[in-house]
């Protein structure tokens, strides 16, 4: 997965609309109101996005089959970022059914 720069955040708006709960964290990152990081499978027409808010909440939106699970496993293990305190992942049930 590739991390987007803040100037690229608008390309993931269609995926952001798929998050059906606790949307304030993801929208605040996209709108640069609070710190967060956004990762996508591809910059051109992304099919999956990971929104990671600075407080530790993360949201996976889009097609989970397009996720890079090696990348996610590093996040889960806390090996991705120095000083990472937590990573709480939320996934919409709509895509998992």
PDB file of C-alpha atoms in Angstrom:
ATOM      1  CA  UNK A   1       0.000   0.000   0.000  1.00  0.00           C
ATOM      2  CA  UNK A   2       1.116   3.543  -0.679  1.00  0.00           C
ATOM      3  CA  UNK A   3       0.767   6.501   1.649  1.00  0.00           C
ATOM      4  CA  UNK A   4      -0.969   9.533   0.192  1.00  0.00           C
ATOM      5  CA  UNK A   5       0.280  13.051   0.645  1.00  0.00           C
ATOM      6  CA  UNK A   6      -2.217  15.588   1.969  1.00  0.00           C
ATOM      7  CA  UNK A   7      -2.694  17.092  -1.495  1.00  0.00           C
ATOM      8  CA  UNK A   8      -3.926  13.674  -2.722  1.00  0.00           C
ATOM      9  CA  UNK A   9      -6.520  13.013  -0.019  1.00  0.00           C
ATOM     10  CA  UNK A  10      -9.492  14.040  -2.181  1.00  0.00           C
ATOM     11  CA  UNK A  11      -9.032  11.027  -4.488  1.00  0.00           C
ATOM     12  CA  UNK A  12     -10.350   8.696  -1.791  1.00  0.00           C
ATOM     13  CA  UNK A  13     -13.661  10.477  -1.177  1.00  0.00           C
ATOM     14  CA  UNK A  14     -15.678   7.693  -2.872  1.00  0.00           C
ATOM     15  CA  UNK A  15     -14.131   5.131  -0.493  1.00  0.00           C
ATOM     16  CA  UNK A  16     -14.659   7.402   2.491  1.00  0.00           C
ATOM     17  CA  UNK A  17     -18.388   7.316   1.819  1.00  0.00           C
ATOM     18  CA  UNK A  18     -18.355   3.537   2.400  1.00  0.00           C
ATOM     19  CA  UNK A  19     -17.489   3.942   6.081  1.00  0.00           C
ATOM     20  CA  UNK A  20     -20.790   3.577   7.889  1.00  0.00           C
ATOM     21  CA  UNK A  21     -19.820   4.433  11.482  1.00  0.00           C
ATOM     22  CA  UNK A  22     -17.512   6.774  13.397  1.00  0.00           C
ATOM     23  CA  UNK A  23     -16.864   8.797  10.249  1.00  0.00           C
ATOM     24  CA  UNK A  24     -15.572  11.836  12.131  1.00  0.00           C
ATOM     25  CA  UNK A  25     -12.077  10.375  12.473  1.00  0.00           C
ATOM     26  CA  UNK A  26     -11.681   9.666   8.757  1.00  0.00           C
ATOM     27  CA  UNK A  27     -13.243  12.931   7.578  1.00  0.00           C
ATOM     28  CA  UNK A  28     -11.119  14.976   9.995  1.00  0.00           C
ATOM     29  CA  UNK A  29      -7.976  13.450   8.486  1.00  0.00           C
ATOM     30  CA  UNK A  30      -9.111  13.974   4.885  1.00  0.00           C
ATOM     31  CA  UNK A  31     -10.059  17.585   5.614  1.00  0.00           C
ATOM     32  CA  UNK A  32      -6.693  18.196   7.375  1.00  0.00           C
ATOM     33  CA  UNK A  33      -8.455  19.160  10.611  1.00  0.00           C
ATOM     34  CA  UNK A  34      -6.604  16.524  12.616  1.00  0.00           C
ATOM     35  CA  UNK A  35      -3.515  14.461  11.963  1.00  0.00           C
ATOM     36  CA  UNK A  36      -3.866  11.159  10.281  1.00  0.00           C
ATOM     37  CA  UNK A  37      -2.410   9.027   7.552  1.00  0.00           C
ATOM     38  CA  UNK A  38      -4.111   7.525   4.522  1.00  0.00           C
ATOM     39  CA  UNK A  39      -2.863   4.528   2.561  1.00  0.00           C
ATOM     40  CA  UNK A  40      -4.267   3.158  -0.711  1.00  0.00           C
ATOM     41  CA  UNK A  41      -3.662   0.138  -2.909  1.00  0.00           C
ATOM     42  CA  UNK A  42      -3.034   2.389  -5.901  1.00  0.00           C
ATOM     43  CA  UNK A  43      -3.052   6.156  -6.356  1.00  0.00           C
ATOM     44  CA  UNK A  44      -4.966   5.962  -9.638  1.00  0.00           C
ATOM     45  CA  UNK A  45      -8.538   4.820  -8.939  1.00  0.00           C
ATOM     46  CA  UNK A  46      -7.924   3.303  -5.481  1.00  0.00           C
ATOM     47  CA  UNK A  47      -9.962   0.223  -4.624  1.00  0.00           C
ATOM     48  CA  UNK A  48      -9.105   0.083  -0.931  1.00  0.00           C
ATOM     49  CA  UNK A  49      -8.003   2.695   1.587  1.00  0.00           C
ATOM     50  CA  UNK A  50      -6.779   2.604   5.157  1.00  0.00           C
ATOM     51  CA  UNK A  51      -7.545   5.729   7.195  1.00  0.00           C
ATOM     52  CA  UNK A  52      -5.354   5.891  10.302  1.00  0.00           C
ATOM     53  CA  UNK A  53      -6.199   8.676  12.730  1.00  0.00           C
ATOM     54  CA  UNK A  54      -3.451   9.913  15.063  1.00  0.00           C
ATOM     55  CA  UNK A  55      -5.266   8.580  18.151  1.00  0.00           C
ATOM     56  CA  UNK A  56      -4.918   5.008  16.867  1.00  0.00           C
ATOM     57  CA  UNK A  57      -8.292   4.339  15.239  1.00  0.00           C
ATOM     58  CA  UNK A  58      -8.039   2.931  11.726  1.00  0.00           C
ATOM     59  CA  UNK A  59     -10.714   2.252   9.136  1.00  0.00           C
ATOM     60  CA  UNK A  60     -10.399  -0.025   6.142  1.00  0.00           C
ATOM     61  CA  UNK A  61     -12.729   0.903   3.293  1.00  0.00           C
ATOM     62  CA  UNK A  62     -13.181  -0.569  -0.144  1.00  0.00           C
ATOM     63  CA  UNK A  63     -12.559  -4.081  -1.408  1.00  0.00           C
ATOM     64  CA  UNK A  64     -10.654  -6.070   1.273  1.00  0.00           C
ATOM     65  CA  UNK A  65      -9.348  -8.424  -1.423  1.00  0.00           C
ATOM     66  CA  UNK A  66      -7.191  -5.554  -2.674  1.00  0.00           C
ATOM     67  CA  UNK A  67      -5.477  -5.098   0.709  1.00  0.00           C
ATOM     68  CA  UNK A  68      -1.766  -5.693   1.127  1.00  0.00           C
ATOM     69  CA  UNK A  69      -1.819  -7.926   4.177  1.00  0.00           C
ATOM     70  CA  UNK A  70       1.970  -7.872   4.589  1.00  0.00           C
ATOM     71  CA  UNK A  71       1.668  -4.120   5.059  1.00  0.00           C
ATOM     72  CA  UNK A  72      -1.220  -4.550   7.518  1.00  0.00           C
ATOM     73  CA  UNK A  73       0.640  -7.197   9.506  1.00  0.00           C
ATOM     74  CA  UNK A  74       3.491  -4.716  10.107  1.00  0.00           C
ATOM     75  CA  UNK A  75       0.941  -2.219  11.398  1.00  0.00           C
ATOM     76  CA  UNK A  76      -0.635  -4.834  13.684  1.00  0.00           C
ATOM     77  CA  UNK A  77       2.765  -5.797  15.063  1.00  0.00           C
ATOM     78  CA  UNK A  78       3.645  -2.164  15.790  1.00  0.00           C
ATOM     79  CA  UNK A  79       6.716  -2.400  13.585  1.00  0.00           C
ATOM     80  CA  UNK A  80       5.620   0.205  11.097  1.00  0.00           C
ATOM     81  CA  UNK A  81       6.092   3.370  13.091  1.00  0.00           C
ATOM     82  CA  UNK A  82       8.388   4.227  15.979  1.00  0.00           C
ATOM     83  CA  UNK A  83       6.487   4.865  19.208  1.00  0.00           C
ATOM     84  CA  UNK A  84       3.202   3.495  17.899  1.00  0.00           C
ATOM     85  CA  UNK A  85       0.975   2.965  20.909  1.00  0.00           C
ATOM     86  CA  UNK A  86      -2.068   1.351  19.363  1.00  0.00           C
ATOM     87  CA  UNK A  87      -3.778   0.344  16.183  1.00  0.00           C
ATOM     88  CA  UNK A  88      -7.523  -0.270  16.428  1.00  0.00           C
ATOM     89  CA  UNK A  89      -8.916  -1.476  13.114  1.00  0.00           C
ATOM     90  CA  UNK A  90     -12.561  -1.063  12.080  1.00  0.00           C
ATOM     91  CA  UNK A  91     -13.931  -2.752   8.965  1.00  0.00           C
ATOM     92  CA  UNK A  92     -17.367  -2.245   7.485  1.00  0.00           C
ATOM     93  CA  UNK A  93     -19.465  -5.396   7.662  1.00  0.00           C
ATOM     94  CA  UNK A  94     -21.043  -4.591   4.296  1.00  0.00           C
ATOM     95  CA  UNK A  95     -17.898  -5.675   2.440  1.00  0.00           C
ATOM     96  CA  UNK A  96     -17.322  -8.730   4.608  1.00  0.00           C
ATOM     97  CA  UNK A  97     -20.722 -10.392   4.062  1.00  0.00           C
TER      98      UNK A  97
END
